[in-house]
């Protein structure tokens, strides 16, 4: 609503784009810092809709590194995603939860 309100959204969006680019480039360790930054900026700024996208991106990055942490994050933000997320984001969350559960299974 003020002059600086656009930058409040722009910074986390840029971080989300950077995180996605690193994930697609096959570097989840590099993506982690950008996803964490976007997540914390959205949380601190009260950006609910963007916070959902940041949480899902962070969970996607964490899935590549540690499925247990990713699943814990998804369980923590589940209510927020269901309340503030689009149908696509809810479906993405469900897919990520399924991927986390599969990743935690022992190899056969």
JSON list of N, CA and C in Angstrom, two decimals, residues 63 66-72 75 96-107:
[
{"chain": "A", "resi": 63, "resn": "UNK", "atom": "N", "xyz": [13.40, -32.25, 0.02]},
{"chain": "A", "resi": 63, "resn": "UNK", "atom": "CA", "xyz": [13.16, -33.63, -0.41]},
{"chain": "A", "resi": 63, "resn": "UNK", "atom": "C", "xyz": [14.39, -34.23, -1.07]},
{"chain": "A", "resi": 66, "resn": "UNK", "atom": "N", "xyz": [16.84, -34.36, 2.40]},
{"chain": "A", "resi": 66, "resn": "UNK", "atom": "CA", "xyz": [16.41, -35.08, 3.59]},
{"chain": "A", "resi": 66, "resn": "UNK", "atom": "C", "xyz": [14.89, -35.19, 3.59]},
{"chain": "A", "resi": 67, "resn": "UNK", "atom": "N", "xyz": [14.38, -36.34, 3.20]},
{"chain": "A", "resi": 67, "resn": "UNK", "atom": "CA", "xyz": [12.93, -36.52, 3.06]},
{"chain": "A", "resi": 67, "resn": "UNK", "atom": "C", "xyz": [12.20, -36.37, 4.40]},
{"chain": "A", "resi": 68, "resn": "UNK", "atom": "N", "xyz": [12.84, -36.72, 5.50]},
{"chain": "A", "resi": 68, "resn": "UNK", "atom": "CA", "xyz": [12.20, -36.62, 6.81]},
{"chain": "A", "resi": 68, "resn": "UNK", "atom": "C", "xyz": [11.93, -35.16, 7.16]},
{"chain": "A", "resi": 69, "resn": "UNK", "atom": "N", "xyz": [12.91, -34.30, 6.93]},
{"chain": "A", "resi": 69, "resn": "UNK", "atom": "CA", "xyz": [12.72, -32.87, 7.20]},
{"chain": "A", "resi": 69, "resn": "UNK", "atom": "C", "xyz": [11.67, -32.26, 6.27]},
{"chain": "A", "resi": 70, "resn": "UNK", "atom": "N", "xyz": [11.68, -32.69, 5.04]},
{"chain": "A", "resi": 70, "resn": "UNK", "atom": "CA", "xyz": [10.71, -32.19, 4.08]},
{"chain": "A", "resi": 70, "resn": "UNK", "atom": "C", "xyz": [9.30, -32.55, 4.52]},
{"chain": "A", "resi": 71, "resn": "UNK", "atom": "N", "xyz": [9.11, -33.79, 4.95]},
{"chain": "A", "resi": 71, "resn": "UNK", "atom": "CA", "xyz": [7.80, -34.24, 5.40]},
{"chain": "A", "resi": 71, "resn": "UNK", "atom": "C", "xyz": [7.37, -33.48, 6.66]},
{"chain": "A", "resi": 72, "resn": "UNK", "atom": "N", "xyz": [8.30, -33.23, 7.57]},
{"chain": "A", "resi": 72, "resn": "UNK", "atom": "CA", "xyz": [7.98, -32.47, 8.78]},
{"chain": "A", "resi": 72, "resn": "UNK", "atom": "C", "xyz": [7.54, -31.05, 8.43]},
{"chain": "A", "resi": 75, "resn": "UNK", "atom": "N", "xyz": [4.02, -31.14, 6.94]},
{"chain": "A", "resi": 75, "resn": "UNK", "atom": "CA", "xyz": [3.01, -31.35, 7.98]},
{"chain": "A", "resi": 75, "resn": "UNK", "atom": "C", "xyz": [2.78, -30.07, 8.78]},
{"chain": "A", "resi": 96, "resn": "UNK", "atom": "N", "xyz": [4.06, -33.90, -3.01]},
{"chain": "A", "resi": 96, "resn": "UNK", "atom": "CA", "xyz": [5.32, -33.85, -2.25]},
{"chain": "A", "resi": 96, "resn": "UNK", "atom": "C", "xyz": [5.26, -34.76, -1.02]},
{"chain": "A", "resi": 97, "resn": "UNK", "atom": "N", "xyz": [4.12, -34.80, -0.35]},
{"chain": "A", "resi": 97, "resn": "UNK", "atom": "CA", "xyz": [3.97, -35.69, 0.81]},
{"chain": "A", "resi": 97, "resn": "UNK", "atom": "C", "xyz": [4.15, -37.14, 0.37]},
{"chain": "A", "resi": 98, "resn": "UNK", "atom": "N", "xyz": [3.52, -37.51, -0.75]},
{"chain": "A", "resi": 98, "resn": "UNK", "atom": "CA", "xyz": [3.67, -38.87, -1.25]},
{"chain": "A", "resi": 98, "resn": "UNK", "atom": "C", "xyz": [5.11, -39.18, -1.62]},
{"chain": "A", "resi": 99, "resn": "UNK", "atom": "N", "xyz": [5.80, -38.23, -2.25]},
{"chain": "A", "resi": 99, "resn": "UNK", "atom": "CA", "xyz": [7.21, -38.43, -2.61]},
{"chain": "A", "resi": 99, "resn": "UNK", "atom": "C", "xyz": [8.08, -38.59, -1.37]},
{"chain": "A", "resi": 100, "resn": "UNK", "atom": "N", "xyz": [7.78, -37.80, -0.34]},
{"chain": "A", "resi": 100, "resn": "UNK", "atom": "CA", "xyz": [8.54, -37.91, 0.92]},
{"chain": "A", "resi": 100, "resn": "UNK", "atom": "C", "xyz": [8.35, -39.28, 1.55]},
{"chain": "A", "resi": 101, "resn": "UNK", "atom": "N", "xyz": [7.13, -39.73, 1.58]},
{"chain": "A", "resi": 101, "resn": "UNK", "atom": "CA", "xyz": [6.86, -41.05, 2.18]},
{"chain": "A", "resi": 101, "resn": "UNK", "atom": "C", "xyz": [7.54, -42.16, 1.39]},
{"chain": "A", "resi": 102, "resn": "UNK", "atom": "N", "xyz": [7.54, -42.04, 0.07]},
{"chain": "A", "resi": 102, "resn": "UNK", "atom": "CA", "xyz": [8.22, -43.04, -0.75]},
{"chain": "A", "resi": 102, "resn": "UNK", "atom": "C", "xyz": [9.74, -42.99, -0.54]},
{"chain": "A", "resi": 103, "resn": "UNK", "atom": "N", "xyz": [10.29, -41.80, -0.41]},
{"chain": "A", "resi": 103, "resn": "UNK", "atom": "CA", "xyz": [11.73, -41.65, -0.22]},
{"chain": "A", "resi": 103, "resn": "UNK", "atom": "C", "xyz": [12.19, -42.21, 1.12]},
{"chain": "A", "resi": 104, "resn": "UNK", "atom": "N", "xyz": [11.29, -42.22, 2.09]},
{"chain": "A", "resi": 104, "resn": "UNK", "atom": "CA", "xyz": [11.66, -42.72, 3.42]},
{"chain": "A", "resi": 104, "resn": "UNK", "atom": "C", "xyz": [11.60, -44.25, 3.51]},
{"chain": "A", "resi": 105, "resn": "UNK", "atom": "N", "xyz": [10.98, -44.90, 2.53]},
{"chain": "A", "resi": 105, "resn": "UNK", "atom": "CA", "xyz": [10.91, -46.36, 2.55]},
{"chain": "A", "resi": 105, "resn": "UNK", "atom": "C", "xyz": [12.29, -46.97, 2.32]},
{"chain": "A", "resi": 106, "resn": "UNK", "atom": "N", "xyz": [12.57, -48.08, 2.98]},
{"chain": "A", "resi": 106, "resn": "UNK", "atom": "CA", "xyz": [13.84, -48.75, 2.76]},
{"chain": "A", "resi": 106, "resn": "UNK", "atom": "C", "xyz": [13.88, -49.35, 1.34]},
{"chain": "A", "resi": 107, "resn": "UNK", "atom": "N", "xyz": [15.06, -49.45, 0.76]},
{"chain": "A", "resi": 107, "resn": "UNK", "atom": "CA", "xyz": [15.14, -50.08, -0.57]},
{"chain": "A", "resi": 107, "resn": "UNK", "atom": "C", "xyz": [14.76, -51.56, -0.47]}
]
